[in-house]
Short mmCIF file of C-alpha atoms in Angstrom, two decimals:
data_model
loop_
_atom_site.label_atom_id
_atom_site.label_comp_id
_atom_site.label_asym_id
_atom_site.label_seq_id
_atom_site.Cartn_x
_atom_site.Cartn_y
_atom_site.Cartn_z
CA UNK U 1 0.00 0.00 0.00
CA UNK U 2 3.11 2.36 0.45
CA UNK U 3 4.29 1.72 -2.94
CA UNK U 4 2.32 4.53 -4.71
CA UNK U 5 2.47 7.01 -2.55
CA UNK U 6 6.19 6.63 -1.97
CA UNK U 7 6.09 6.65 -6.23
CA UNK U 8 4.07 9.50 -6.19
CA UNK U 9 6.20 11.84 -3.31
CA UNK U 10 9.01 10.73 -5.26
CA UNK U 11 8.05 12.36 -8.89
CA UNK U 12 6.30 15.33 -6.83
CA UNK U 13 10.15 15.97 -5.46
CA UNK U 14 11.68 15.35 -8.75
CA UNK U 15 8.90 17.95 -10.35
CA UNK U 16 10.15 20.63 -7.96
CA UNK U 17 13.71 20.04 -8.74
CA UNK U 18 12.57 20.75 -12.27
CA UNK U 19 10.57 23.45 -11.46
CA UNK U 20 13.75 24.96 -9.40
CA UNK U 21 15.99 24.92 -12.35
CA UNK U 22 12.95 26.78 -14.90
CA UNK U 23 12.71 29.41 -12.22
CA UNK U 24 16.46 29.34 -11.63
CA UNK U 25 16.53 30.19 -15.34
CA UNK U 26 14.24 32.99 -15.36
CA UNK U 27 15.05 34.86 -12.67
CA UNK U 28 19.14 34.51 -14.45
CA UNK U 29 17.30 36.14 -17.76
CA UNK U 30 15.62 38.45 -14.95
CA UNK U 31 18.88 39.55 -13.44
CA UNK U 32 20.71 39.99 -17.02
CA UNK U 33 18.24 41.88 -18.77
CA UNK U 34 18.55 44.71 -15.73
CA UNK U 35 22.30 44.70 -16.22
CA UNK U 36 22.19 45.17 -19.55
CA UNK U 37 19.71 48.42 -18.10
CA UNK U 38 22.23 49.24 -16.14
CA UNK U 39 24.94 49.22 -18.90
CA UNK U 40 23.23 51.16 -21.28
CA UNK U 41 21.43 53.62 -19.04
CA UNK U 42 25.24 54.81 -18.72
CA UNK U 43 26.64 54.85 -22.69
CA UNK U 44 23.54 55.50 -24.37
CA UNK U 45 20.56 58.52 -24.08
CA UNK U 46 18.10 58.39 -22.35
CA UNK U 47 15.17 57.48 -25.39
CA UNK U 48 17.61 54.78 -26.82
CA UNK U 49 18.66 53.27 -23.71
CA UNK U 50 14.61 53.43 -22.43
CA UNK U 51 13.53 51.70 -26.06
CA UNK U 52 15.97 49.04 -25.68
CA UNK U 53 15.37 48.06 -22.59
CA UNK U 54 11.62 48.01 -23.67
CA UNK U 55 12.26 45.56 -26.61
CA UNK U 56 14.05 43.02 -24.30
CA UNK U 57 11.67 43.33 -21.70
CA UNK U 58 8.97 42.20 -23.74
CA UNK U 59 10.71 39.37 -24.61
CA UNK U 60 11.22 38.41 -21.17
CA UNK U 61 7.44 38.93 -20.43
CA UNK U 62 6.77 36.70 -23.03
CA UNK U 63 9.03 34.10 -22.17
CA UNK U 64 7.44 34.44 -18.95
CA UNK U 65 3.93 33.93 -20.28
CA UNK U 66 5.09 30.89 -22.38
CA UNK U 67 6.46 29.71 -18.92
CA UNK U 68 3.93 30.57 -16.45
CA UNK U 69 1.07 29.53 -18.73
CA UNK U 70 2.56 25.90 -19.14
CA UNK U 71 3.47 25.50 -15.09
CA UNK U 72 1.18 27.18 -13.63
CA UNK U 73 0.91 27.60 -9.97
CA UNK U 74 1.74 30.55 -8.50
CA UNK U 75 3.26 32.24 -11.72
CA UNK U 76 0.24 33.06 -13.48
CA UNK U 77 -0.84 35.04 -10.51
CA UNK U 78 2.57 36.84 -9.99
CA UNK U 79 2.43 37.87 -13.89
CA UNK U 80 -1.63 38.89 -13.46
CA UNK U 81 -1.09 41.32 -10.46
CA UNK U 82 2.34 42.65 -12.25
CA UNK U 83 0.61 43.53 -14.97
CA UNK U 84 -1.70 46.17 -13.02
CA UNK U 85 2.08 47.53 -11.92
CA UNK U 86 2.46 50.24 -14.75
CA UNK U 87 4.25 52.16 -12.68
CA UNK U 88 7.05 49.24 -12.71
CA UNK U 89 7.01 47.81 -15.98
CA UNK U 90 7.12 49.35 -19.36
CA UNK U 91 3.59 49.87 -21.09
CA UNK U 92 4.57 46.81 -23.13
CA UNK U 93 5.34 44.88 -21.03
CA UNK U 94 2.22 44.96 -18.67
CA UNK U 95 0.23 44.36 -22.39
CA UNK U 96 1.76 40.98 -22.61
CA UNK U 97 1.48 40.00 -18.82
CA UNK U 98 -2.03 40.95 -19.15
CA UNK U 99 -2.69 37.88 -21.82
CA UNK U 100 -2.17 35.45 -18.31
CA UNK U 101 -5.21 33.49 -17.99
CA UNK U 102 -6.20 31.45 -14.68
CA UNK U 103 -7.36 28.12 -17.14
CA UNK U 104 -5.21 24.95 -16.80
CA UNK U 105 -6.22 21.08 -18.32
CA UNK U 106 -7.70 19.45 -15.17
CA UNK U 107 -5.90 16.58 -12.82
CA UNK U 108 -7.41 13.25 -12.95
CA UNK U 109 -10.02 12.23 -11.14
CA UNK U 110 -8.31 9.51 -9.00
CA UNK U 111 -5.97 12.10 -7.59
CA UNK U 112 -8.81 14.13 -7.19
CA UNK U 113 -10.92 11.50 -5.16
CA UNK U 114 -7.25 10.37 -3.13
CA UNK U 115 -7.15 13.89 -1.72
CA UNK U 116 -10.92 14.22 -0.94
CA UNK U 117 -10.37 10.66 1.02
CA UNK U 118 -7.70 12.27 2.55
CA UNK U 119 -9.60 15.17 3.63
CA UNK U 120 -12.58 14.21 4.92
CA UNK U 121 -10.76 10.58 6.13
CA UNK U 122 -13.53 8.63 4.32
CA UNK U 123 -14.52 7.13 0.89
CA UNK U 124 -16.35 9.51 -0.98
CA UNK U 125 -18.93 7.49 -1.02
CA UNK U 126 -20.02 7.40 2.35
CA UNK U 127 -20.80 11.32 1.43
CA UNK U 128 -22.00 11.80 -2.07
CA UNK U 129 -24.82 9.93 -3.96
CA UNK U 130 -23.21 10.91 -7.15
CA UNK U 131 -19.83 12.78 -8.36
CA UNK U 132 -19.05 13.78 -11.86
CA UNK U 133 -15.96 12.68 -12.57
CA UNK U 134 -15.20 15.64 -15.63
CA UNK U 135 -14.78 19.04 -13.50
CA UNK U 136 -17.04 21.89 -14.00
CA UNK U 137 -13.73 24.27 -13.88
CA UNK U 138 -9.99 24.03 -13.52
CA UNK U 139 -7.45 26.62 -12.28
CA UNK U 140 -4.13 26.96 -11.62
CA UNK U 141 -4.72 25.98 -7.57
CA UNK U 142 -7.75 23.47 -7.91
CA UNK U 143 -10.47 22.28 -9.68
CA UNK U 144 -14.23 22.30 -8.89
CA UNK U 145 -16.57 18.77 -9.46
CA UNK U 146 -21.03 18.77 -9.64
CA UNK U 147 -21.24 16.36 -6.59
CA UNK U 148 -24.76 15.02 -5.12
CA UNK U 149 -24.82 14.57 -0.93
CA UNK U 150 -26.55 11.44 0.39
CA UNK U 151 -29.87 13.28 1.49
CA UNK U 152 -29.69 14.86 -2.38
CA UNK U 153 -28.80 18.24 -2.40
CA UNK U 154 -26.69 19.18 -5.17
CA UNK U 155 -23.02 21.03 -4.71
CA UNK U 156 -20.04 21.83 -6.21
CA UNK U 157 -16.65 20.48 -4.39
CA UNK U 158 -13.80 22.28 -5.26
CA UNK U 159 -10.42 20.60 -4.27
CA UNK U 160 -6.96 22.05 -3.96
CA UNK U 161 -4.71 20.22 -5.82
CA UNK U 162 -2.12 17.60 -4.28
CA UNK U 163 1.18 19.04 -3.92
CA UNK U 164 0.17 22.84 -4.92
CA UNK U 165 0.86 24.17 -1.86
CA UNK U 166 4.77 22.92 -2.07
CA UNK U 167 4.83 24.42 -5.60
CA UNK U 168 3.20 27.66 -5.03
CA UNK U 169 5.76 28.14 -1.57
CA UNK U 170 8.44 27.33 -4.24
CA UNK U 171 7.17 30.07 -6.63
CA UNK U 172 7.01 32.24 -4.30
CA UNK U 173 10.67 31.86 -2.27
CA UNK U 174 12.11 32.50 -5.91
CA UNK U 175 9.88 35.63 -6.56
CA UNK U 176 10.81 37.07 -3.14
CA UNK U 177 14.38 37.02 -3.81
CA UNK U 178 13.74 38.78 -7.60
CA UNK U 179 11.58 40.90 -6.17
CA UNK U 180 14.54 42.08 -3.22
CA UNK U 181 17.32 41.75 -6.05
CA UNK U 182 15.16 44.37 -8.67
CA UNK U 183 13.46 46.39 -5.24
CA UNK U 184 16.26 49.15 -6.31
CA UNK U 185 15.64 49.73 -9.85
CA UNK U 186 12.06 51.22 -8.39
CA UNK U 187 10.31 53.43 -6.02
CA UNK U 188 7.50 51.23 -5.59
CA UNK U 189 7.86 49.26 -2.50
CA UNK U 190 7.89 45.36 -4.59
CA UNK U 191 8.34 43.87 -0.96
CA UNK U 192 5.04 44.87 -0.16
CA UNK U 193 3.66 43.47 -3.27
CA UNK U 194 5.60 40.59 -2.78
CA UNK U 195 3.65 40.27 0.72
CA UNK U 196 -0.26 41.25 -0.74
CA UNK U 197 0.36 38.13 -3.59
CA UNK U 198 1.82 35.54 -1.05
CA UNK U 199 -0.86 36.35 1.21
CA UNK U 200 -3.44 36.19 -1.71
CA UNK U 201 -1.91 32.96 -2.59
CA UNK U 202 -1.93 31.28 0.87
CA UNK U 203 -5.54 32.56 1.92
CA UNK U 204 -6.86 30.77 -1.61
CA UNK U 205 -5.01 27.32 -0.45
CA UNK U 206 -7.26 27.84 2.65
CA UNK U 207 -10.91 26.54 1.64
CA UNK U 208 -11.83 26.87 5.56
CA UNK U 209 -11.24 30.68 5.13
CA UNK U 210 -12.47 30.94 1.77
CA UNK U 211 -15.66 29.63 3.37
CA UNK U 212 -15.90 31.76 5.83
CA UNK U 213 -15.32 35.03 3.56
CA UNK U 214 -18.09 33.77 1.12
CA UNK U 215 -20.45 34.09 4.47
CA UNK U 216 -19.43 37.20 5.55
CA UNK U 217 -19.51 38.77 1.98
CA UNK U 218 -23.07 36.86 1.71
CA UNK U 219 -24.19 38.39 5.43
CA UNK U 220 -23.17 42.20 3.61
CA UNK U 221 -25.25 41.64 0.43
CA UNK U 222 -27.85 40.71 2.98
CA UNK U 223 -27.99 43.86 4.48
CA UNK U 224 -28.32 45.78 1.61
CA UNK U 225 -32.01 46.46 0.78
CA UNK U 226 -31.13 46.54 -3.46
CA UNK U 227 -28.57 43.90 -3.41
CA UNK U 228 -30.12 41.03 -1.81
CA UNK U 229 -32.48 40.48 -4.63
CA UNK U 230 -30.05 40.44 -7.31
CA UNK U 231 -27.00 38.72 -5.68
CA UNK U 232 -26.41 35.37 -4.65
CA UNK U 233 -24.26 33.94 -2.58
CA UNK U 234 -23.50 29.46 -2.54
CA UNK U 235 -24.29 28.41 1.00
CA UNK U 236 -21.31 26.71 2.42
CA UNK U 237 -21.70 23.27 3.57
CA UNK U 238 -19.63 22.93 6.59
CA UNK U 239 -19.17 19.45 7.53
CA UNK U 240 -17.70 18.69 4.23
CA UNK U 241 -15.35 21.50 4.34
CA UNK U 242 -11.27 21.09 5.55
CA UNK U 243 -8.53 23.36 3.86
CA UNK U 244 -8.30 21.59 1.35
CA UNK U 245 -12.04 20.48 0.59
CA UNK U 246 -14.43 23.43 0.01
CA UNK U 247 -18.24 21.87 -0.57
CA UNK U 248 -21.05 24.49 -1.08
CA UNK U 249 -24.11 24.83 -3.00
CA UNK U 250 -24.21 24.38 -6.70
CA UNK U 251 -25.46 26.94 -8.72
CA UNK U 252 -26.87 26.33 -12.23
CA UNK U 253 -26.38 29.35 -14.44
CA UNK U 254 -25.00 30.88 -18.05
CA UNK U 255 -21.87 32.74 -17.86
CA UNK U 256 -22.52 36.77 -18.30
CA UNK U 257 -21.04 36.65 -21.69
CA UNK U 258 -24.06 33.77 -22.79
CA UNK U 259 -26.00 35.80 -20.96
CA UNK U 260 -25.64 38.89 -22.85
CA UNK U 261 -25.36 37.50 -26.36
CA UNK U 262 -28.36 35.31 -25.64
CA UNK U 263 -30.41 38.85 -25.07
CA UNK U 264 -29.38 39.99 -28.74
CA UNK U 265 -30.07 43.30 -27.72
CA UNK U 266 -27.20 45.53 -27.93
CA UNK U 267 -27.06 47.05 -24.63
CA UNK U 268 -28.48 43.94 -23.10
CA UNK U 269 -24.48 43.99 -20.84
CA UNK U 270 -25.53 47.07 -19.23
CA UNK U 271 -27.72 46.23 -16.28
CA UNK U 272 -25.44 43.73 -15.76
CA UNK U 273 -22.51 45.84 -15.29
CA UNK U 274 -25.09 48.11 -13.71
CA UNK U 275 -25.30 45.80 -11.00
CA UNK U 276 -21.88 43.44 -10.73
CA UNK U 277 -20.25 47.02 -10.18
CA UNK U 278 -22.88 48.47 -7.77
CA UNK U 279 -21.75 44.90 -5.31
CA UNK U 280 -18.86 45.23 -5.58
CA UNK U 281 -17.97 48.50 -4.76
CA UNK U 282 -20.68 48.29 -2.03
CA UNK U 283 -17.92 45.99 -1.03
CA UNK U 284 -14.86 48.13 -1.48
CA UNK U 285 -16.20 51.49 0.04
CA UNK U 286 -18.73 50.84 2.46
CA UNK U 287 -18.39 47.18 3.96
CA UNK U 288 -13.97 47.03 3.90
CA UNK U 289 -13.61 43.83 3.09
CA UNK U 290 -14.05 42.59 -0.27
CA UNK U 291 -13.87 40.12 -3.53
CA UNK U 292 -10.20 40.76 -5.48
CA UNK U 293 -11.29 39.12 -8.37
CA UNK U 294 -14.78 40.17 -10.25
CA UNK U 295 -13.85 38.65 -13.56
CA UNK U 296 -16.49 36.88 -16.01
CA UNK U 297 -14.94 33.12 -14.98
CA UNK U 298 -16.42 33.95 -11.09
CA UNK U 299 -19.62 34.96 -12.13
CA UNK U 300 -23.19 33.62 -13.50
CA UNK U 301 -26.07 34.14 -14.25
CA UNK U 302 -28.77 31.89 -12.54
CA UNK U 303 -31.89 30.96 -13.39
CA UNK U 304 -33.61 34.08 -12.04
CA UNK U 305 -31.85 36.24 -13.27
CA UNK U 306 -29.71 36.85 -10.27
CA UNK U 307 -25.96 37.09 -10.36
CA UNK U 308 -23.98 34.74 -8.76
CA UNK U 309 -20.48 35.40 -7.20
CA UNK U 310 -19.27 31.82 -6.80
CA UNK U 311 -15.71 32.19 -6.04
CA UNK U 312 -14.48 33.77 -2.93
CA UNK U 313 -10.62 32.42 -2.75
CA UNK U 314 -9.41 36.35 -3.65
CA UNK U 315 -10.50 38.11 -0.53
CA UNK U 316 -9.36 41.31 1.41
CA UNK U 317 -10.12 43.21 4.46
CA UNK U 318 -9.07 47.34 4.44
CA UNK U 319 -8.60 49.29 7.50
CA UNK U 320 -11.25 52.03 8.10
CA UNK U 321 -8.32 54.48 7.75
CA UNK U 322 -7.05 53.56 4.40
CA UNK U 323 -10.84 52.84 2.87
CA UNK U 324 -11.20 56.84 3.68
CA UNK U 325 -8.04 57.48 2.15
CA UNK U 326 -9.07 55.24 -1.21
CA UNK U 327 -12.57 56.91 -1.17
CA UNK U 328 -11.15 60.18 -1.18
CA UNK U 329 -8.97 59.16 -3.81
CA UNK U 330 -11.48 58.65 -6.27
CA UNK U 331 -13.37 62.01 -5.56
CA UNK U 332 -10.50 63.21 -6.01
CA UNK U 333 -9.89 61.85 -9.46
CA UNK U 334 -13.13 62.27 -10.45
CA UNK U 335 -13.00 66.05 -9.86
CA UNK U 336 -8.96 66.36 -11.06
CA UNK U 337 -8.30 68.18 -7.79
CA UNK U 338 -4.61 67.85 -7.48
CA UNK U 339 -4.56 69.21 -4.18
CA UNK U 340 -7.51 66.93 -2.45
CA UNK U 341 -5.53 64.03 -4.28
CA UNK U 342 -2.34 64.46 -2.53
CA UNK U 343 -4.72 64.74 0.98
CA UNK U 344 -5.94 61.39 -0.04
CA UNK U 345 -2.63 60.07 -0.61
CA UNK U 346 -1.47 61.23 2.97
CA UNK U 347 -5.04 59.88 4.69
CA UNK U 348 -4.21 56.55 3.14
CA UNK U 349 -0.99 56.15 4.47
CA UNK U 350 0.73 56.40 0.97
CA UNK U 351 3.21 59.21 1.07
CA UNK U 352 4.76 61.69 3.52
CA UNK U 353 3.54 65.48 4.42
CA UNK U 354 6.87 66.11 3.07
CA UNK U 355 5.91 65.13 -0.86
CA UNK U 356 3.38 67.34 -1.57
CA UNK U 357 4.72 69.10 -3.82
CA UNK U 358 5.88 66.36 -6.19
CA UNK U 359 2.42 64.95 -5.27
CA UNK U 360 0.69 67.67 -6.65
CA UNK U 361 2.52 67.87 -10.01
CA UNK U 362 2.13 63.71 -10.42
CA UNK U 363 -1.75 64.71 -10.50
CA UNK U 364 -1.63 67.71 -12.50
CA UNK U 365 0.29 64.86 -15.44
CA UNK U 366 -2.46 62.21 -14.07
CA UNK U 367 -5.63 64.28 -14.65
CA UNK U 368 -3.71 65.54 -18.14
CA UNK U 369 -7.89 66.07 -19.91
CA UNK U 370 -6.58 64.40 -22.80
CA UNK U 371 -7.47 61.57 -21.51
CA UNK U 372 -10.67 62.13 -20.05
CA UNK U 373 -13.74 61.08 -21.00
CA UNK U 374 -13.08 58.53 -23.90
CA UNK U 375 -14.78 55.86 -25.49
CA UNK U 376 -13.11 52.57 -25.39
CA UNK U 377 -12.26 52.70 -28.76
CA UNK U 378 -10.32 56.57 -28.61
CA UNK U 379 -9.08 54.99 -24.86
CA UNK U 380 -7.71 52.27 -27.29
CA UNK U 381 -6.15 54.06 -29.71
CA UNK U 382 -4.06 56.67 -27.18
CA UNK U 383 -0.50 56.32 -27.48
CA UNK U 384 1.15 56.15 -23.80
CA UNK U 385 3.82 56.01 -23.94
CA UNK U 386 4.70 60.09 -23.40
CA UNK U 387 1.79 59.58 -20.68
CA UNK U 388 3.69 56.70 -18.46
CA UNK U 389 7.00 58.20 -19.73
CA UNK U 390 6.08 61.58 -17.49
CA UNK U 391 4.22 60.08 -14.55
CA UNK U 392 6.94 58.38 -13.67
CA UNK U 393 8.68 60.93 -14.25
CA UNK U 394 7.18 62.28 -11.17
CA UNK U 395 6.84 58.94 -9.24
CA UNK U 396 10.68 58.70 -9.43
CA UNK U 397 10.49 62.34 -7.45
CA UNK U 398 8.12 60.65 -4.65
CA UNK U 399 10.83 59.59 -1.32
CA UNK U 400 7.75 58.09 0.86
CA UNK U 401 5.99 56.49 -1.32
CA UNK U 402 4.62 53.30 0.37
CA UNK U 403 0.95 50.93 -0.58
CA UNK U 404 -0.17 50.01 2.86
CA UNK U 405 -1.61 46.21 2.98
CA UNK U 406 -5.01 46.05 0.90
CA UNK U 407 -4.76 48.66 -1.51
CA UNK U 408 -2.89 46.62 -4.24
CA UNK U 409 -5.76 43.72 -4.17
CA UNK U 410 -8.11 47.13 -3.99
CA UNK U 411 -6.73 48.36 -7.27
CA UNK U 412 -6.82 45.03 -8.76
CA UNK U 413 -10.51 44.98 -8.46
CA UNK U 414 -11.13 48.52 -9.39
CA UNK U 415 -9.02 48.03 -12.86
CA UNK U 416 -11.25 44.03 -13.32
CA UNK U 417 -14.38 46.23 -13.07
CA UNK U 418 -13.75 48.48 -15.68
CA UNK U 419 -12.32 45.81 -17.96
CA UNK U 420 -15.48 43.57 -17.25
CA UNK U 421 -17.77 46.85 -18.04
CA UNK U 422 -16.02 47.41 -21.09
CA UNK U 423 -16.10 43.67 -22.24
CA UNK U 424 -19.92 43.30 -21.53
CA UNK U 425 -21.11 46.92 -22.22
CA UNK U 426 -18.90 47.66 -25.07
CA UNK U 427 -19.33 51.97 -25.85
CA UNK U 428 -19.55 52.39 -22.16
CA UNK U 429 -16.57 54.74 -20.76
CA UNK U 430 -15.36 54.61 -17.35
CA UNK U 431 -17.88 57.39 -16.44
CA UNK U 432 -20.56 55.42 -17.65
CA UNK U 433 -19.83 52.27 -15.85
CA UNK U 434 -18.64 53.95 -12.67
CA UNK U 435 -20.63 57.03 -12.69
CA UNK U 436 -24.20 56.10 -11.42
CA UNK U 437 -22.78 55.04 -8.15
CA UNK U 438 -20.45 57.30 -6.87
CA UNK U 439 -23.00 59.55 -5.32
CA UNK U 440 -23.61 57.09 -2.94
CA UNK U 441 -20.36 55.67 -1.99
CA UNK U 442 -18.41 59.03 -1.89
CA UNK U 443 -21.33 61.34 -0.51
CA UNK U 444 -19.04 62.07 2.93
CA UNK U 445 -16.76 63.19 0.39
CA UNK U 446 -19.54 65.38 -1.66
CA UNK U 447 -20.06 67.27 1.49
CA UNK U 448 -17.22 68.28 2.73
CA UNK U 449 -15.52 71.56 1.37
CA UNK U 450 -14.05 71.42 -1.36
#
């Protein structure tokens, strides 16, 4: 009876010497391309030195694609949240991190039903009438199966995979010493992002908490009077639940994108949006804690009508302090008031008194109005690469700069919601899709003095 599983720790070790050596290799490619920076930021100007550096970059990032897409694990996420870093990474660069999808081919169903023995200590039959043996979904950490409990009740188990959690720690040792070699070629803080995507990561091996933030976020769309109609939340099922064993209820439903062709209307995406944005930053501004990740793959469309939020391993919690700060941000931004932006900035914890000036001018470049008020299609066609050329420009001016813990993850589902408004509403600018509910969630803001 030891024989496989000896067989089986023995090819998971010999994996992650493999997997050592391919990040070995990148993170050598990594460390090359910034000397070659380094060399030519000295014996060439500055636009040739900057457009060189560009080209190889982007042949790193795709490299890193072809890598990540093929392993998995924790790279894809690493590339997904570095792609939001534009302040980092050249314009390019974040373009081809950005083509990182979450979809991997599934793991078999025997090591599937091994683990959930192992889990719940039990054949799976003493628990389940019926389990499909093809998964309904597969990412990069698990995969999710249509399961039927002995009284009848249908759910979806989703099950981390065996051995992820020694790959992802391996990902993410390697990634924490890039991230401390290349932390001086920046002013961003990459430590700090190092720590919001390991935490990320080990929170979504944790089915026990991601239970417990899919109550909690079902609890808050409870107490909202216009959300509790239109929202649903799986129940959890908590006997069948370890941290590595998430059961909950299933949830029949078209994806918003069948959805919205179905309707062959052309606006039929907008009271989707409409609402999938209203939730969410219900979620962000008022309640503190909130879903990272509102893309299309963690949403349906149920039978009703409702929408369903059915994924909950992406989860953060704000301080009351820095959810001011953010709020203030964005009425801010939505009025261009350089100097209430810098205020914001300060309230969040982000910068010192003592860069307000540099602050100031960093928003004057950010609320530039030629690049206000756009379609998608003009947003589209903008070149900017003058644009991220001078704001960081300023950023490099910034000595304090500093993302307290939350606000990357809070970012990351600001820049999803536009992206899944403008997939699903195409026409719709970032006015339109964010707009309608601002006068609710920043109305402290709307008061106060200007």
């Amino acid at each position: 009876m030891t024989r496989p599983a000896t067989a089986s720790t023995g090819a998971r070790s010999r994996s992650l010497v493999r997997r050592l050596f391919l990040l070995a290799n990148l993170l050598l490619r990594a460390l090359w391309l910034y000397a070659k920076k380094l060399l030519r930021d000295r014996a060439l100007s500055e636009p040739r030195a900057a457009a060189a550096f560009a080209e190889d970059a982007v042949r790193f990032a795709t490299r890193y694609v072809a890598v990540a897409s093929r392993e998995k694990g924790a790279l894809i996420k690493l590339g997904q949240v570095a792609s939001l870093r534009v302040d980092v990474f050249p314009e390019a660069v974040s373009d081809e991190l950005s083509a990182l999808q979450d979809r991997v081919e599934p793991r078999s169903f025997d090591e599937i039903r091994v683990q959930i023995e192992r889990e719940l200590a039990a054949p799976i039959e003493k628990f389940f009438r019926s389990f499909e043996r093809e998964p309904l979904a597969a990412a990069s950490l698990g995969q999710v199966h249509r399961a039927t409990l002995s009284e009848g009740r249908e759910v979806a188990v989703k099950v981390l995979y065996p051995g992820i959690e020694q790959t992802v720690r391996l990902d993410l040792l390697v990634a924490r010493i890039a991230l401390w070699l290349f932390n001086f070629v920046t002013i961003s803080d990459l430590r700090l992002v190092y720590r919001e995507i390991r935490d990320s990561l080990l929170r979504e091996m944790d089915y026990q908490q991601e239970a417990s933030a899919a109550e909690e976020i079902a609890r808050d769309i409870a107490a909202d009077a216009e959300l509790r109609d239109r929202i649903r939340v799986p129940g959890i099922h908590w006997p069948l639940v370890t941290r590595r064993v998430l059961t909950m209820e299933y949830i029949a439903g078209a994806t918003l994108r069948a959805h919205v062709d179905a309707q062959a209307v052309p606006a039929a995406g907008v009271p989707i949006v409409y609402w999938i944005v209203r939730a969410f930053l219900y979620m962000m501004f008022e309640r503190g804690f909130f879903h990272c990740d509102p893309h299309p793959g963690n949403l349906l469309i149920d039978s009703e009508g409702r929408i369903a939020i059915i994924d909950f391993g992406m989860h953060k919690r704000l301080t009351p302090q820095v959810r001011d700060g953010l709020r203030r941000n964005v009425w801010a931004t939505m009025r261009r008031d350089a100097t209430l932006y810098a205020e914001s900035l300060f309230e969040a914890g982000m910068v010192g008194a003592a860069d307000r000036p540099a602050v100031e001018r960093l928003a004057a470049v950010m609320f530039d109005p030629a690049y206000y008020n756009l379609t998608p299609k003009e947003f589209a066609g903008l070149d900017f690469g003058d644009y991220l050329k001078r704001v960081r420009s300023e950023l490099k001016e910034l000595r304090s700069f500093h993302l307290p813990e939350g606000v990357v993850m809070w970012f990351r589902s600001f820049s999803l919601l536009l992206t899944l408004g403008a997939e699903l509403a195409p026409g719709q600018r970032p006015v339109d899709i964010l707009g309608p509910h601002m006068p609710r969630f920043l109305a402290r803001e709307a008061r106060s003095p200007a």
